[in-house]
PDB file of C-alpha atoms in Angstrom:
ATOM      1  CA  UNK A 534     -33.542 -12.350  -5.246  1.00 53.00           C
ATOM      2  CA  UNK A 535     -32.303 -10.254  -8.157  1.00 57.00           C
ATOM      3  CA  UNK A 536     -29.575 -11.601 -10.405  1.00 68.00           C
ATOM      4  CA  UNK A 537     -27.014  -9.296 -11.925  1.00 74.00           C
ATOM      5  CA  UNK A 538     -25.308 -10.094 -15.196  1.00 84.00           C
ATOM      6  CA  UNK A 539     -21.570  -9.767 -14.753  1.00 88.00           C
ATOM      7  CA  UNK A 540     -19.740  -8.543 -17.829  1.00 88.00           C
ATOM      8  CA  UNK A 541     -16.011  -8.473 -18.402  1.00 88.00           C
ATOM      9  CA  UNK A 542     -14.791  -4.851 -18.254  1.00 85.00           C
ATOM     10  CA  UNK A 543     -12.458  -5.405 -21.231  1.00 85.00           C
ATOM     11  CA  UNK A 544     -14.395  -7.469 -23.780  1.00 87.00           C
ATOM     12  CA  UNK A 545     -17.898  -6.815 -22.368  1.00 87.00           C
ATOM     13  CA  UNK A 546     -18.560 -10.559 -22.647  1.00 88.00           C
ATOM     14  CA  UNK A 547     -20.923 -12.558 -20.447  1.00 90.00           C
ATOM     15  CA  UNK A 548     -18.721 -15.666 -20.305  1.00 91.00           C
ATOM     16  CA  UNK A 549     -17.661 -14.902 -16.715  1.00 92.00           C
ATOM     17  CA  UNK A 550     -17.315 -17.200 -13.686  1.00 93.00           C
ATOM     18  CA  UNK A 551     -16.670 -16.566 -10.004  1.00 93.00           C
ATOM     19  CA  UNK A 552     -12.985 -16.870  -9.153  1.00 93.00           C
ATOM     20  CA  UNK A 553     -12.589 -16.737  -5.367  1.00 94.00           C
ATOM     21  CA  UNK A 554     -12.625 -13.758  -3.053  1.00 91.00           C
ATOM     22  CA  UNK A 555     -10.291 -10.986  -2.028  1.00 86.00           C
ATOM     23  CA  UNK A 556      -8.966 -10.919   1.566  1.00 83.00           C
ATOM     24  CA  UNK A 557     -11.575  -8.239   2.313  1.00 79.00           C
ATOM     25  CA  UNK A 558     -14.362 -10.578   1.118  1.00 84.00           C
ATOM     26  CA  UNK A 559     -14.960  -8.939  -2.258  1.00 85.00           C
ATOM     27  CA  UNK A 560     -15.842 -11.393  -5.061  1.00 90.00           C
ATOM     28  CA  UNK A 561     -13.329 -11.950  -7.892  1.00 92.00           C
ATOM     29  CA  UNK A 562     -14.387 -12.988 -11.384  1.00 92.00           C
ATOM     30  CA  UNK A 563     -12.611 -14.584 -14.327  1.00 93.00           C
ATOM     31  CA  UNK A 564     -13.385 -13.946 -18.001  1.00 92.00           C
ATOM     32  CA  UNK A 565     -13.506 -17.249 -19.888  1.00 92.00           C
ATOM     33  CA  UNK A 566     -13.421 -15.746 -23.396  1.00 91.00           C
ATOM     34  CA  UNK A 567     -10.162 -16.978 -25.010  1.00 90.00           C
ATOM     35  CA  UNK A 568      -9.857 -13.769 -27.044  1.00 90.00           C
ATOM     36  CA  UNK A 569      -9.992 -11.570 -23.947  1.00 87.00           C
ATOM     37  CA  UNK A 570      -6.676 -10.498 -22.419  1.00 82.00           C
ATOM     38  CA  UNK A 571      -8.143  -9.867 -18.981  1.00 76.00           C
ATOM     39  CA  UNK A 572      -8.357 -12.986 -16.880  1.00 81.00           C
ATOM     40  CA  UNK A 573      -9.301 -11.883 -13.347  1.00 89.00           C
ATOM     41  CA  UNK A 574     -11.206  -8.766 -12.290  1.00 88.00           C
ATOM     42  CA  UNK A 575     -13.320  -7.283  -9.524  1.00 87.00           C
ATOM     43  CA  UNK A 576     -16.856  -6.137 -10.157  1.00 80.00           C
ATOM     44  CA  UNK A 577     -16.593  -2.889  -8.186  1.00 72.00           C
ATOM     45  CA  UNK A 578     -12.914  -2.065  -8.454  1.00 62.00           C
ATOM     46  CA  UNK A 579     -11.832   0.903  -6.357  1.00 59.00           C
ATOM     47  CA  UNK A 580      -8.419   2.454  -6.618  1.00 57.00           C
ATOM     48  CA  UNK A 581      -6.762   2.631  -3.227  1.00 57.00           C
ATOM     49  CA  UNK A 582      -4.869   5.837  -2.598  1.00 54.00           C
ATOM     50  CA  UNK A 583      -1.159   5.173  -2.556  1.00 59.00           C
ATOM     51  CA  UNK A 584       1.795   6.819  -0.966  1.00 57.00           C
ATOM     52  CA  UNK A 585       3.758   6.637  -4.190  1.00 61.00           C
ATOM     53  CA  UNK A 586       3.087  10.283  -4.972  1.00 76.00           C
ATOM     54  CA  UNK A 587       5.692  12.715  -3.656  1.00 80.00           C
ATOM     55  CA  UNK A 588       2.950  15.056  -2.446  1.00 83.00           C
ATOM     56  CA  UNK A 589       1.508  12.323  -0.195  1.00 86.00           C
ATOM     57  CA  UNK A 590       4.945  11.594   1.261  1.00 87.00           C
ATOM     58  CA  UNK A 591       5.541  15.293   1.867  1.00 90.00           C
ATOM     59  CA  UNK A 592       2.185  15.632   3.596  1.00 91.00           C
ATOM     60  CA  UNK A 593       2.921  12.585   5.804  1.00 92.00           C
ATOM     61  CA  UNK A 594       6.241  14.125   6.854  1.00 90.00           C
ATOM     62  CA  UNK A 595       4.613  17.492   7.591  1.00 93.00           C
ATOM     63  CA  UNK A 596       1.913  15.911   9.743  1.00 93.00           C
ATOM     64  CA  UNK A 597       4.471  13.754  11.578  1.00 92.00           C
ATOM     65  CA  UNK A 598       6.619  16.796  12.334  1.00 91.00           C
ATOM     66  CA  UNK A 599       3.509  18.498  13.718  1.00 94.00           C
ATOM     67  CA  UNK A 600       3.182  15.606  16.177  1.00 93.00           C
ATOM     68  CA  UNK A 601       0.520  13.429  14.513  1.00 93.00           C
ATOM     69  CA  UNK A 602       0.875   9.665  14.889  1.00 93.00           C
ATOM     70  CA  UNK A 603       0.387   7.088  12.122  1.00 92.00           C
ATOM     71  CA  UNK A 604      -3.308   6.542  12.891  1.00 92.00           C
ATOM     72  CA  UNK A 605      -4.102  10.271  12.819  1.00 94.00           C
ATOM     73  CA  UNK A 606      -2.188  10.719   9.569  1.00 92.00           C
ATOM     74  CA  UNK A 607      -3.941   7.772   7.911  1.00 89.00           C
ATOM     75  CA  UNK A 608      -7.360   9.115   8.914  1.00 90.00           C
ATOM     76  CA  UNK A 609      -6.499  12.647   7.777  1.00 91.00           C
ATOM     77  CA  UNK A 610      -5.149  11.619   4.377  1.00 88.00           C
ATOM     78  CA  UNK A 611      -7.448   8.639   3.795  1.00 85.00           C
ATOM     79  CA  UNK A 612      -4.503   6.247   3.455  1.00 84.00           C
ATOM     80  CA  UNK A 613      -4.096   2.816   5.030  1.00 86.00           C
ATOM     81  CA  UNK A 614      -2.173   3.036   8.311  1.00 88.00           C
ATOM     82  CA  UNK A 615       0.252   0.373   7.047  1.00 88.00           C
ATOM     83  CA  UNK A 616       1.260   2.669   4.170  1.00 87.00           C
ATOM     84  CA  UNK A 617       1.978   5.537   6.568  1.00 90.00           C
ATOM     85  CA  UNK A 618       4.085   3.237   8.749  1.00 90.00           C
ATOM     86  CA  UNK A 619       5.944   2.042   5.636  1.00 88.00           C
ATOM     87  CA  UNK A 620       6.869   5.653   4.840  1.00 88.00           C
ATOM     88  CA  UNK A 621       8.107   6.109   8.428  1.00 88.00           C
ATOM     89  CA  UNK A 622      10.264   2.985   8.076  1.00 87.00           C
ATOM     90  CA  UNK A 623      11.693   4.122   4.745  1.00 85.00           C
ATOM     91  CA  UNK A 624      12.553   7.519   6.193  1.00 83.00           C
ATOM     92  CA  UNK A 625      14.200   5.999   9.262  1.00 81.00           C
ATOM     93  CA  UNK A 626      16.583   4.071   7.002  1.00 78.00           C
ATOM     94  CA  UNK A 627      17.563   7.265   5.184  1.00 76.00           C
ATOM     95  CA  UNK A 628      18.234   9.447   8.213  1.00 74.00           C
ATOM     96  CA  UNK A 629      21.359   9.343  10.349  1.00 69.00           C
ATOM     97  CA  UNK A 630      21.063   8.842  14.111  1.00 67.00           C
ATOM     98  CA  UNK A 631      21.125  12.064  16.167  1.00 65.00           C
ATOM     99  CA  UNK A 632      24.539  13.374  17.234  1.00 66.00           C
ATOM    100  CA  UNK A 633      25.681  11.886  20.531  1.00 66.00           C
ATOM    101  CA  UNK A 634      23.692   8.656  20.189  1.00 59.00           C
ATOM    102  CA  UNK A 635      25.919   5.637  20.717  1.00 62.00           C
ATOM    103  CA  UNK A 636      25.831   2.576  18.545  1.00 57.00           C
ATOM    104  CA  UNK A 637      24.150  -0.470  20.064  1.00 61.00           C
ATOM    105  CA  UNK A 638      27.097  -2.583  19.109  1.00 56.00           C
ATOM    106  CA  UNK A 639      30.196  -0.882  20.557  1.00 54.00           C
ATOM    107  CA  UNK A 640      32.612  -3.506  19.245  1.00 55.00           C
ATOM    108  CA  UNK A 641      31.456  -3.021  15.672  1.00 54.00           C
ATOM    109  CA  UNK A 642      31.723   0.759  16.028  1.00 52.00           C
ATOM    110  CA  UNK A 643      35.226   0.430  17.519  1.00 53.00           C
ATOM    111  CA  UNK A 644      36.383  -1.892  14.719  1.00 55.00           C
ATOM    112  CA  UNK A 645      35.066   0.496  12.089  1.00 57.00           C
ATOM    113  CA  UNK A 646      36.766   3.478  13.746  1.00 56.00           C
ATOM    114  CA  UNK A 647      40.058   1.586  14.144  1.00 57.00           C
ATOM    115  CA  UNK A 648      39.716   0.040  10.722  1.00 55.00           C
TER     116      UNK A 648
END
């Protein structure tokens, strides 16, 4: 069994201990050097693509309008399916219901109209 020395990515120190695991099973570490500002880190940190970029949101909308579902879009763009669904939910809050669609709560709609 080969042992690997784990160094802190900030201070490059060896005073590092295991500090639990991520939900995906990846090991977390904690730097114990009091001068180091970093406390917890991952050994093989990978940036996850995010939907925060406007270009990713635009691409999600384009693919959805072409008929792709959330799973197809996530596979195409390499994004987590949950992120694609989150964009769908955000968009649904911003768009008005189609013309001719009745409100689920007629009394509330009537009160507002009479208001």
